[in-house]
Short mmCIF file of C-alpha atoms and ligand atoms in Angstrom, two decimals:
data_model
loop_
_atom_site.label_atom_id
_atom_site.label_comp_id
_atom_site.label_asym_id
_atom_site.label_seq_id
_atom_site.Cartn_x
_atom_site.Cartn_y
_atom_site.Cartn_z
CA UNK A 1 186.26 -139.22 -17.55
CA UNK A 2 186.25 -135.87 -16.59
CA UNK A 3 187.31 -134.49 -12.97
CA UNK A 4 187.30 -130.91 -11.97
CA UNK A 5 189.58 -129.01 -9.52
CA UNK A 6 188.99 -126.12 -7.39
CA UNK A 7 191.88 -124.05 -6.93
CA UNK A 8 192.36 -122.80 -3.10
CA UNK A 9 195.25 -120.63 -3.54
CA UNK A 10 193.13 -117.44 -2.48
CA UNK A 11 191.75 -118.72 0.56
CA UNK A 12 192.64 -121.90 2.14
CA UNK A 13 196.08 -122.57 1.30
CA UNK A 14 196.20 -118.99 2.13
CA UNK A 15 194.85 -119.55 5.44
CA UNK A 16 196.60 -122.65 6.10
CA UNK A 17 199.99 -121.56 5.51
CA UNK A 18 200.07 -118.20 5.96
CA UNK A 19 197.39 -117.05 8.36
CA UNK A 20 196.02 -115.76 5.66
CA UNK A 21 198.22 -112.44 4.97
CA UNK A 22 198.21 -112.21 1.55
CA UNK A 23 197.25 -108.91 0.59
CA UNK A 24 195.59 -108.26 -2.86
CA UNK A 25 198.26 -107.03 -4.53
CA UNK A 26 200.17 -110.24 -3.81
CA UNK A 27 197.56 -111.97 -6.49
CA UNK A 28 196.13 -109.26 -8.31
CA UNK A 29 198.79 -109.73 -11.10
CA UNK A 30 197.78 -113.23 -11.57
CA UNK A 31 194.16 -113.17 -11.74
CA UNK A 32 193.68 -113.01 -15.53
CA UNK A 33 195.74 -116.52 -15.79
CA UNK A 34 193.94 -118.43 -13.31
CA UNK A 35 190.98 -117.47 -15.33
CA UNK A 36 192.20 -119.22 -17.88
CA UNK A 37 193.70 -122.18 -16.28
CA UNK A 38 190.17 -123.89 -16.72
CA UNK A 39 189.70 -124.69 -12.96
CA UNK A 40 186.55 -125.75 -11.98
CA UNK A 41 186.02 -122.76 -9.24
CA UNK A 42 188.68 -120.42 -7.58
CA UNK A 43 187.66 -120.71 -3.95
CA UNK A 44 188.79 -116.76 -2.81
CA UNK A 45 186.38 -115.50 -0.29
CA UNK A 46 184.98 -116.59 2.78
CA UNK A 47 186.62 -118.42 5.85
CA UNK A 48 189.51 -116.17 7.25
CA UNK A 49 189.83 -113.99 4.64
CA UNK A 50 186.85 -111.41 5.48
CA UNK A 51 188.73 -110.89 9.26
CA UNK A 52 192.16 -110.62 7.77
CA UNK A 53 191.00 -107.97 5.16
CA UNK A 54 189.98 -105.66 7.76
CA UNK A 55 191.74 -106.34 10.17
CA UNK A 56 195.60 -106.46 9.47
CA UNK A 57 195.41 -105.91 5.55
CA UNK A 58 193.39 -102.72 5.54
CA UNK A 59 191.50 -103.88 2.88
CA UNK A 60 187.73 -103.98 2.19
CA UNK A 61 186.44 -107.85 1.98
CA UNK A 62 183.74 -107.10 -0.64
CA UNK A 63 185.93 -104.64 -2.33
CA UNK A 64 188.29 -107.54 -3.21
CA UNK A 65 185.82 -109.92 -4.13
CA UNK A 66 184.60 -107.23 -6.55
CA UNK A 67 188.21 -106.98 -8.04
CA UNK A 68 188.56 -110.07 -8.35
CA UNK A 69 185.62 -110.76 -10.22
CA UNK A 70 186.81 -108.06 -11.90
CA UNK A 71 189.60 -110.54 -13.11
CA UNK A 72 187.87 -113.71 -13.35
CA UNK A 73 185.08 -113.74 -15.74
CA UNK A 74 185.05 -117.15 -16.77
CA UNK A 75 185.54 -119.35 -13.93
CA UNK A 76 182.95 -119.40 -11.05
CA UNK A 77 184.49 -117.88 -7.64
CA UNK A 78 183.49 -119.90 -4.40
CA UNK A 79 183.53 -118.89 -1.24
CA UNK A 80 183.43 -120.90 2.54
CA UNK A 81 180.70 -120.13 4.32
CA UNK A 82 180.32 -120.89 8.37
CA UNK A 83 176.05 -121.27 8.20
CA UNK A 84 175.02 -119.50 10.96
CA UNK A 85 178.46 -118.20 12.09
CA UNK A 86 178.70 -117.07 8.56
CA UNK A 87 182.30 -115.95 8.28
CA UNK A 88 182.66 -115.90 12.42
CA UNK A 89 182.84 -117.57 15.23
CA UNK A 90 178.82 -116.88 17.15
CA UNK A 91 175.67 -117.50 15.75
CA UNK A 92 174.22 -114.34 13.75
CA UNK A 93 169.94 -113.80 13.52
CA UNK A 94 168.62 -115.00 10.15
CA UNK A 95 167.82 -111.86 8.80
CA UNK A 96 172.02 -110.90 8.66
CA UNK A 97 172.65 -114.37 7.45
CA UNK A 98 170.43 -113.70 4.10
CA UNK A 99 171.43 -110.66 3.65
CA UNK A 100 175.64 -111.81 3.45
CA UNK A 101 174.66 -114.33 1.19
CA UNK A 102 172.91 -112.14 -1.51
CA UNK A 103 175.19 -109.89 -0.90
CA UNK A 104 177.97 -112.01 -1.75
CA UNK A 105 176.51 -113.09 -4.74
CA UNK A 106 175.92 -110.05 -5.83
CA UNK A 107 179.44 -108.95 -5.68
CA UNK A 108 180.22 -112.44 -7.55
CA UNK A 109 180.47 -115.57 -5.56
CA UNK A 110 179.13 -118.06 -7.77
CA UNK A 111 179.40 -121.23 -5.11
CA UNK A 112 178.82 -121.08 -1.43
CA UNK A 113 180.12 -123.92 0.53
CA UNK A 114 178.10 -124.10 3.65
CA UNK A 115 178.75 -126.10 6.81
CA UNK A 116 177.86 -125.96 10.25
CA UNK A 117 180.82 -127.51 12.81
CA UNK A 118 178.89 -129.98 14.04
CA UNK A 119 177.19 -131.02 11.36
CA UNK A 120 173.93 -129.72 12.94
CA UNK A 121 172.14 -128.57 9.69
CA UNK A 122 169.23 -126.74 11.23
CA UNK A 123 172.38 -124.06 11.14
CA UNK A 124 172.81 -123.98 7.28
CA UNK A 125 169.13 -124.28 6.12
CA UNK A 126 168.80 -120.46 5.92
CA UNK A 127 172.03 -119.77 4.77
CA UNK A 128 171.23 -122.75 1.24
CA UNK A 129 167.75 -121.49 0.98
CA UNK A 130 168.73 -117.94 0.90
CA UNK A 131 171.92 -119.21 -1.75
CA UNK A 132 169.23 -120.63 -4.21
CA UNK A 133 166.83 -117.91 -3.12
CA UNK A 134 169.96 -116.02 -4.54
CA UNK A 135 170.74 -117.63 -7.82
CA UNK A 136 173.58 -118.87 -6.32
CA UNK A 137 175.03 -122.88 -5.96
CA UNK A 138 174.75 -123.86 -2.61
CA UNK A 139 176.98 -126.22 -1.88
CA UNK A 140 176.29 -128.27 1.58
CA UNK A 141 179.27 -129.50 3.34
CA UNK A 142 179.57 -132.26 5.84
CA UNK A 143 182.25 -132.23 8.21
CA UNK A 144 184.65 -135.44 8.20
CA UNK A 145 185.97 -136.68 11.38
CA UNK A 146 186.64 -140.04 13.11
CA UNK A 147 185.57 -141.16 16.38
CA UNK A 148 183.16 -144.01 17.88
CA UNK A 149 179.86 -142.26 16.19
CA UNK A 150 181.04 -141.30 12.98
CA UNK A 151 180.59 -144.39 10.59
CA UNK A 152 179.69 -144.60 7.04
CA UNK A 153 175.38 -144.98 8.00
CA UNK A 154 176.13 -141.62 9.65
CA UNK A 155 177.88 -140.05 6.68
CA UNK A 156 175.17 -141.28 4.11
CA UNK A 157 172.11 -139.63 6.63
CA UNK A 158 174.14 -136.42 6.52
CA UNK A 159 174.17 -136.77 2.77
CA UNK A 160 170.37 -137.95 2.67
CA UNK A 161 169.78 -134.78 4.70
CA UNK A 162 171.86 -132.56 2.66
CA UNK A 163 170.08 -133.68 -0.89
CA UNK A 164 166.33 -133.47 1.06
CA UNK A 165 167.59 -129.52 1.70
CA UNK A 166 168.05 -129.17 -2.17
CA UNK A 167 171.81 -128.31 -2.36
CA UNK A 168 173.27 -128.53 -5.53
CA UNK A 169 176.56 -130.48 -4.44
CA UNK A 170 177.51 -131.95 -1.30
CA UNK A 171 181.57 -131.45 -0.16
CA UNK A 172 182.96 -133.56 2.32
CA UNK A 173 185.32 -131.52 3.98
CA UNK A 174 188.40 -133.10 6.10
CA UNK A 175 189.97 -130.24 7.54
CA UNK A 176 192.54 -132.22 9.34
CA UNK A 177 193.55 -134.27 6.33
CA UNK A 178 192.86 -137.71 7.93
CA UNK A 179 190.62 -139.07 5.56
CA UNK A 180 192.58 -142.00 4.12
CA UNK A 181 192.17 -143.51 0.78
CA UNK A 182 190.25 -146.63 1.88
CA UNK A 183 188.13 -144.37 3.83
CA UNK A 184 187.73 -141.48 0.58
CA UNK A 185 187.18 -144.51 -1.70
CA UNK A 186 184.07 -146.52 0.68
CA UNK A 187 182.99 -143.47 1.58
CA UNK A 188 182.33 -141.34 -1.73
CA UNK A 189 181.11 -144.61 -3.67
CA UNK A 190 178.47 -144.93 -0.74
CA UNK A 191 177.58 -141.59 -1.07
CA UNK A 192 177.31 -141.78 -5.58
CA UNK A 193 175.43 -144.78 -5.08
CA UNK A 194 172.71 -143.10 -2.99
CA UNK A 195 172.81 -139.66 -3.44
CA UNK A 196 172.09 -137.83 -6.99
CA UNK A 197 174.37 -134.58 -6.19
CA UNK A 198 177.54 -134.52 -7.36
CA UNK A 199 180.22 -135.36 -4.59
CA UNK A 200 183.04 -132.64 -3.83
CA UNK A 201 186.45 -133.96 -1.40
CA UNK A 202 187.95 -131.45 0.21
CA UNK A 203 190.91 -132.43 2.56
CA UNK A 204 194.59 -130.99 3.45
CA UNK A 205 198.14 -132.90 2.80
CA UNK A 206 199.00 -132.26 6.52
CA UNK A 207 198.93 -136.13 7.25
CA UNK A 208 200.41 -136.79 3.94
CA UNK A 209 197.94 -138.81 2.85
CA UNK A 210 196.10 -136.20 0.80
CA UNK A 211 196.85 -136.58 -3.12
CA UNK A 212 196.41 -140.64 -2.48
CA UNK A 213 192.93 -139.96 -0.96
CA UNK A 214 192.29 -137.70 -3.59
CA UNK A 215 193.51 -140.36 -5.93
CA UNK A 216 191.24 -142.84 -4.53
CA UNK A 217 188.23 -140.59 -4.33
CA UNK A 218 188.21 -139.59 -7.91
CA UNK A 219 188.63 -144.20 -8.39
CA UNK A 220 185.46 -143.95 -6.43
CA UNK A 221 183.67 -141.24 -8.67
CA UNK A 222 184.07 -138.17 -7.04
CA UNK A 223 183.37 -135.41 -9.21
CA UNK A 224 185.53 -132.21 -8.06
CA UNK A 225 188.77 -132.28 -5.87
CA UNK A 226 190.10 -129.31 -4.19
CA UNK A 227 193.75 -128.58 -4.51
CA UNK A 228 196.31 -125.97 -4.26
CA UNK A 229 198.87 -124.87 -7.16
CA UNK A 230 202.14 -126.47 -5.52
CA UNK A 231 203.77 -123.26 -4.49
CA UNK A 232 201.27 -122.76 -1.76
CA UNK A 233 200.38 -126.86 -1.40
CA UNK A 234 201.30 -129.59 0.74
CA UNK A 235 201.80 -129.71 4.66
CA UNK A 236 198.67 -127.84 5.96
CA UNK A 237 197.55 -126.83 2.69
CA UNK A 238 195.88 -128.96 0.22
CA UNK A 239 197.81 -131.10 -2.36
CA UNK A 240 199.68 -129.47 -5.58
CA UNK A 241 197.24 -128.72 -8.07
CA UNK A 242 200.07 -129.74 -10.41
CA UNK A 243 200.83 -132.97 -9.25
CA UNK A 244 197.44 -134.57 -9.18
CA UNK A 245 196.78 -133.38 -12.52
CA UNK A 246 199.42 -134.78 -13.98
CA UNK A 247 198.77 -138.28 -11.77
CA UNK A 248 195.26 -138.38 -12.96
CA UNK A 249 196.13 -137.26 -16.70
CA UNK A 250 198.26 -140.55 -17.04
CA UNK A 251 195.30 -142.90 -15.75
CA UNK A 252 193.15 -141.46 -18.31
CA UNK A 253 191.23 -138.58 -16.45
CA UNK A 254 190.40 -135.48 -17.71
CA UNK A 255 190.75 -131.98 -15.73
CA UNK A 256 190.45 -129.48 -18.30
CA UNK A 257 193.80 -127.48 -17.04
CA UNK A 258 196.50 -126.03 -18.90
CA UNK A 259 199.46 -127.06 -18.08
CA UNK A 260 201.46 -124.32 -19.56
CA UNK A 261 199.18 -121.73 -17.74
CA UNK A 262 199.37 -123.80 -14.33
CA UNK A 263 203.43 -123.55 -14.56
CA UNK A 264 202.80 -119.48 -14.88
CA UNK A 265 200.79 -119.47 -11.73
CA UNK A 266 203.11 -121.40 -9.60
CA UNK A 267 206.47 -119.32 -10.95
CA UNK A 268 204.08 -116.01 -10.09
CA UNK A 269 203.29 -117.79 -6.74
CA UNK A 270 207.05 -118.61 -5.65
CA UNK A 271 208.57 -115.49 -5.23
CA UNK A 272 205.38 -114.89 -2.60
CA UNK A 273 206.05 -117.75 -1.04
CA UNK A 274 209.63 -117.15 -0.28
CA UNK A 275 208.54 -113.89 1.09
CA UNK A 276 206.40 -115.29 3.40
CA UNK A 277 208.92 -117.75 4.54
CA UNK A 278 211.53 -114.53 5.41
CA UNK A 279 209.45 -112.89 7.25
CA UNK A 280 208.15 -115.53 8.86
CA UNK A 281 204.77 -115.67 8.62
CA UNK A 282 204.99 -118.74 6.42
CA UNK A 283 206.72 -121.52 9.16
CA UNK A 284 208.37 -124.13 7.58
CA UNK A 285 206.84 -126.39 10.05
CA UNK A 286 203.54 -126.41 8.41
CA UNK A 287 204.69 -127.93 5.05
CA UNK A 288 206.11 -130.72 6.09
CA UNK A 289 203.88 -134.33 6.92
CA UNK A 290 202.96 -134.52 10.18
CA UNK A 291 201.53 -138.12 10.72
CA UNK A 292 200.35 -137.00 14.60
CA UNK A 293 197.70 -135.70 13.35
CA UNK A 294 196.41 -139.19 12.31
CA UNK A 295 196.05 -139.43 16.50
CA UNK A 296 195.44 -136.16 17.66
CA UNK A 297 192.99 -135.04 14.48
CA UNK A 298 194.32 -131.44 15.07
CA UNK A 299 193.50 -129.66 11.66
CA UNK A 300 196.15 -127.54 10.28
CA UNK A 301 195.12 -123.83 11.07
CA UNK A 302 194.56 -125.49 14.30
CA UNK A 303 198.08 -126.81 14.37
CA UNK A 304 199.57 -123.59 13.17
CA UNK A 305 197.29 -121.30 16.19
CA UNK A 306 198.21 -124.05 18.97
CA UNK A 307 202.17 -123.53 18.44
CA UNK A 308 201.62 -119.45 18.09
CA UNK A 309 199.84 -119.02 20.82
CA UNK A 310 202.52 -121.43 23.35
CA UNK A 311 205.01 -120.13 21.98
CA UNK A 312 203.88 -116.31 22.95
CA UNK A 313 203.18 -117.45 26.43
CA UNK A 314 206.41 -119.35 26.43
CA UNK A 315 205.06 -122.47 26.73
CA UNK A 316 205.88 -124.18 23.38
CA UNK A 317 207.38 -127.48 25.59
CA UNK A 318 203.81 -128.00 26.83
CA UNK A 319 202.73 -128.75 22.32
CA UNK A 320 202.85 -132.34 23.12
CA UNK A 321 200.83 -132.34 26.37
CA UNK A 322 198.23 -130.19 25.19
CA UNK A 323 197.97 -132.17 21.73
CA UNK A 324 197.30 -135.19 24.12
CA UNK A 325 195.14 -133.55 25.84
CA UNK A 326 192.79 -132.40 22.86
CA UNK A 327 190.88 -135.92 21.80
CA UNK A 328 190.25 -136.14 26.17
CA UNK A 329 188.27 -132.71 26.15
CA UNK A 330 186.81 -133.47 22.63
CA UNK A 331 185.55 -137.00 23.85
CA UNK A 332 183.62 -134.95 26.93
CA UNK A 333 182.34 -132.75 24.63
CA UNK A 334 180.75 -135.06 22.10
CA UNK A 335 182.95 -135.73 19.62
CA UNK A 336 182.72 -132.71 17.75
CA UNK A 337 184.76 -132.52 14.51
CA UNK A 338 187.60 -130.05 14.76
CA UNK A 339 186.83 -127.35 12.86
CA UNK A 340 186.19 -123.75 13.41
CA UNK A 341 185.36 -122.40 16.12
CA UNK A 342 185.09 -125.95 17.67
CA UNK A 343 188.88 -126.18 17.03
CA UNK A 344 189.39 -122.86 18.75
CA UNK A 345 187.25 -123.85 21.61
CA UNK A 346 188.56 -127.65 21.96
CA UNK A 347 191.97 -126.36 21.49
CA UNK A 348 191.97 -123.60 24.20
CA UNK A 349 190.20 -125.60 26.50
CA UNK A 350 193.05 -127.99 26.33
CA UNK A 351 195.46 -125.36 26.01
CA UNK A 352 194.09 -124.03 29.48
CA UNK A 353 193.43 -127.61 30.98
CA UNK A 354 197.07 -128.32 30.81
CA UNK A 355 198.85 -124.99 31.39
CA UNK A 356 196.58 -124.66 34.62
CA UNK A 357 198.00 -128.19 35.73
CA UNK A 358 194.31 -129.33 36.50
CA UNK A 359 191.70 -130.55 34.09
CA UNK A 360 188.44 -127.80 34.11
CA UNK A 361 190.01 -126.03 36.90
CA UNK A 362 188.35 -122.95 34.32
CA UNK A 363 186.36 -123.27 31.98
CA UNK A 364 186.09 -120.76 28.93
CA UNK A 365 182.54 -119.09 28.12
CA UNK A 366 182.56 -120.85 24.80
CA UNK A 367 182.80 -124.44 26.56
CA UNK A 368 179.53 -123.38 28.48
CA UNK A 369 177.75 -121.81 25.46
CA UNK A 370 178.57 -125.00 23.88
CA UNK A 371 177.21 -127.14 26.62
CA UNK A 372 173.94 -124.80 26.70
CA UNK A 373 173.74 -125.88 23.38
CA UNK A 374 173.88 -122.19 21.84
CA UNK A 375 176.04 -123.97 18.99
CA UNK A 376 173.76 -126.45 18.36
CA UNK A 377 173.18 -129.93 18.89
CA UNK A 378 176.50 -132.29 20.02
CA UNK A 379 177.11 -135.44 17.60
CA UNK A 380 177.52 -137.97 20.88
CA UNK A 381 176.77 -137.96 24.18
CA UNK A 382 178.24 -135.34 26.30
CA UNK A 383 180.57 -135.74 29.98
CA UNK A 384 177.27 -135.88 31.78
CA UNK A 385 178.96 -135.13 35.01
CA UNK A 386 181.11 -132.07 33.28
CA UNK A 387 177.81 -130.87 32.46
CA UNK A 388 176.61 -131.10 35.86
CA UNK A 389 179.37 -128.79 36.88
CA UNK A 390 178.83 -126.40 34.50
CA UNK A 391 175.12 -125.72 34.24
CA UNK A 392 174.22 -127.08 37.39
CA UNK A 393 170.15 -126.94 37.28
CA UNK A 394 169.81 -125.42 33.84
CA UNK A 395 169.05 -127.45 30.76
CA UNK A 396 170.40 -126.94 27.82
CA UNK A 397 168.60 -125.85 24.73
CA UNK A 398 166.68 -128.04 22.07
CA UNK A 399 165.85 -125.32 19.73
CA UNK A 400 167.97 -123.23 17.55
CA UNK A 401 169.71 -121.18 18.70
CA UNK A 402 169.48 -118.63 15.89
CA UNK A 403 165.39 -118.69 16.95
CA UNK A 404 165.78 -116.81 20.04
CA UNK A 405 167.75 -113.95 18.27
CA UNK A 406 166.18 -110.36 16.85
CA UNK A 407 166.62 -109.37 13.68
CA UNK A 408 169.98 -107.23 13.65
CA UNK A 409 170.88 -105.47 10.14
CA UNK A 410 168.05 -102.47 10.12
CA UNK A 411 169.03 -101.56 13.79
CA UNK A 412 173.02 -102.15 13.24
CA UNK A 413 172.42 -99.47 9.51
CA UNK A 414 170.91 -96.61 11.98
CA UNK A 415 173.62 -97.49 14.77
CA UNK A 416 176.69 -96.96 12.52
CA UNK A 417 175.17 -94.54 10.49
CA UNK A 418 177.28 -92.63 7.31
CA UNK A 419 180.35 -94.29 8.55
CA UNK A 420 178.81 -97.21 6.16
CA UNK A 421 178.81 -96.38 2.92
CA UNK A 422 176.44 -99.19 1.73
CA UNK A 423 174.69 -102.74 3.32
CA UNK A 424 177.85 -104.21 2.83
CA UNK A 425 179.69 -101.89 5.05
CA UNK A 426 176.78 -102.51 7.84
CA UNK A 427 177.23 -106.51 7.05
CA UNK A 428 181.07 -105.77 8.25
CA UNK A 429 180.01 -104.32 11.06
CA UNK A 430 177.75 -106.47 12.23
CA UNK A 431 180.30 -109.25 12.04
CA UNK A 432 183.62 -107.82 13.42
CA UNK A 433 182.10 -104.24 15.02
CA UNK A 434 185.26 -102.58 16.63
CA UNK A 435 187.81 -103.68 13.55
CA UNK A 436 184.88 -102.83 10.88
CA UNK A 437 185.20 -99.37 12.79
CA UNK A 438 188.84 -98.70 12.96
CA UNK A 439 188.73 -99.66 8.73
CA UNK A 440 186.51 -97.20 8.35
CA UNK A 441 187.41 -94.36 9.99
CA UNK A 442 191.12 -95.76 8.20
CA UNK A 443 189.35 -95.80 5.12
CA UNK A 444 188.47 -92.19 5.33
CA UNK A 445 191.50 -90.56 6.45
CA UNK A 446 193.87 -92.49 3.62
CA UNK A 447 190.95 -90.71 1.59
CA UNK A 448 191.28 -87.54 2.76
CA UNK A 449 195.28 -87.96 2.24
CA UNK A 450 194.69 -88.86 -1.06
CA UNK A 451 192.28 -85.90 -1.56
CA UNK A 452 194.75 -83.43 -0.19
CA UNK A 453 197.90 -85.11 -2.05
CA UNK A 454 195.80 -84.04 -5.03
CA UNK A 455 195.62 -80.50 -4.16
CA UNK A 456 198.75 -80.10 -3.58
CA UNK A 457 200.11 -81.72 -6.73
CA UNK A 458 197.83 -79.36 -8.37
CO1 CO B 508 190.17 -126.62 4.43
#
């Protein structure tokens, strides 16, 4: 029986470990071998990595997904994709949703995972129509999480909905890594026994329990796992690529992998790692199993932002409160499933409700978008009184939100003018304006250094 992996060096276990600081030529050297390590997909662009690019790696985002497609030619590159958020944290108007997505897959993403953070999938539709519109796989994601609404009848709807859309897989993705293997094994045989799509698992080792989920999952008939090659696995990242093809090898699975080629990677990935971990970026903290999480459901980038941001305001005694604190605002807010920018917004709302010493003393902007609606529809039922407070008369929204914005791209091309080279430059700047700015105006002096080097050496 054959199950395949997706490798999430380049982008998650990036971003879960390291914040996502590796800089291309960090990987570049290794490209060539992972494209013939006979992974399923290289997940490499998307999520965090189109922020860090421009703005602490000086790089361009689509210039490195063009190198390295560059690189890979064989295996399909995927990519994480917010819906309407795309690759942000606010909802963008349809028109610059459809034209990232063809533009990624013009510069080579071959499979776009799409989600929407609270599973509300009138914020995806756009984003998988345009995918297929594309040529490209569109891969619908459902968001795992636990709480009083979210049973397996709710997980099978989402899937129902998800095949109705015409995705070509559906990924359940448990960003905290607190799926366990009971729960992967009942929930992805429910799913294979009414959905015709194959099933992707996507979940993190920061509980622990991630390679025996995995384990179970695959039991259960899941078709592709996502894992990390062990260098950059475990703790917050996702379980050694290694290690789970060698447990599912023995039990009579096949992955297609070279073994011999995986042990390359990971001895080009160590000296990276170690690196990382003296400079600091990489904290040891984050590859260890923390079990917490099973109570607290605090996903690892999540994790990773709460302690950097106490410790800055030197607050770090106040983790423990403020991780207590976390499943109280999330239960006012609806359960929403921790993951970005919910995570962000649950976690500095908590952040603020217990460093202020009194619960909603202020509320963020976000937490009254959210309550408007503007990010879409809440799974449960919401702190009616909360609500109250913050909207007084006003009631919230029941359409899109996306419906009541104007088309953006034409009016962003005139706005920043030759300072874009192309559409993706304007995509950049529609997304992150100021730091798509700064790059630019970067990009063109390093240029002009380079220009006048030349002259010189001449
Ligand atoms: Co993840």
């Amino acid at each position: 029986m054959k199950v395949n992996i997706t490798e999430t060096v380049l982008r998650d276990a990036n971003q879960s470990l390291i914040a996502t600081r590796m800089p291309f030529s960090d990987f570049e050297g290794i490209l060539e071998k992972i494209d013939d390590a006979g992974y399923h997909s290289i997940e490499c662009w998307g999520g965090a990595t189109f922020d860090s690019c421009l703005r602490y790696l000086n790089e361009d985002p689509w210039e490195r997904l063009r190198k390295i497609k560059s690189k890979i030619k064989k295996t399909k590159l995927q990519m994480l994709l917010r819906g309407q958020n795309i690759i942000a944290y606010k909802h963008y108007p349809d028109d610059v949703v459809r034209k990232f997505v063809e533009h990624a897959i013009q510069n080579g993403i071959d499979i776009i995972r799409i989600f929407d953070a609270l599973n509300d999938f009138r914020n995806i539709e756009v984003a998988v129509e345009q995918t297929l519109k594309s040529g490209g796989h569109a891969q619908g994601a459902i968001c795992y999480t636990i709480s009083p609404i979210h049973n397996l009848e709710n997980y099978i709807k989402l899937g129902k909905q998800l095949e109705g859309m015409g995705v070509d897989s559906i990924c359940i993705k448990d960003m905290s890594g607190i799926m366990g293997p009971q729960e992967a094994y009942d929930l992805i045989k429910a799913l294979k026994e009414t959905i015709n799509k194959p099933i992707v698992l996507h979940t993190h080792s920061t509980t622990g329990l991630g390679p025996i989920t995995y384990f179970k999952a695959v039991e259960a008939g899941c078709d592709v796992i996502d894992c990390a090659i062990s260098a950059f696995s475990g703790g917050t990242s996702q379980p050694a690529t290694e290690s789970l093809h060698f447990a599912l090898k023995q039990s009579g699975y096949e992955t297609g992998l070279d073994e011999v080629i995986l042990k390359e990677i990971n001895d080009f990935f160590k000296p990276v790692k170690d690196k990382f971990i003296q400079s600091g970026v990489l904290d040891p903290y984050v590859l260890g199993s923390e079990t917490d999480a099973l109570v607290y459901q605090v996903p690892g980038g999540m994790l990773s932002n709460l302690i950097s941001q106490l410790k800055q305001s030197n607050s770090l005694d106040k983790l423990a409160e403020v991780l207590q604190e976390i499943p109280r605002v999330r239960k006012d807010l609806g359960y929403p499933p921790l993951v970005t920018p919910m995570s962000q917004i649950v976690g500095a709302q908590a952040t603020t409700n217990v460093l202020l010493g009194e619960r909603y003393q202020s509320i963020s902007t976000e937490v009254k978008s959210y309550f408007r609606g503007e990010y879409g529809k809440a799974p449960g039922e919401v702190n009616a009184e909360l609500v109250k407070k913050v909207l007084g008369d006003e009631e919230p929204m029941t359409h899109r939100f996306a419906d009541t914005l104007e088309p953006e791209f034409e009016k962003a091309k005139k706005e920043i003018g030759s300072m874009a080279k192309n559409d993706e430059d304007v995509l950049s700047y529609i997304i992150f304006p100021p730091i798509a700015e700064k790059f630019f105006k970067y990009r063109e002096e390093s240029a002009a250094l380079k220009v006048n080097y030349t002259i010189t050496k001449v």
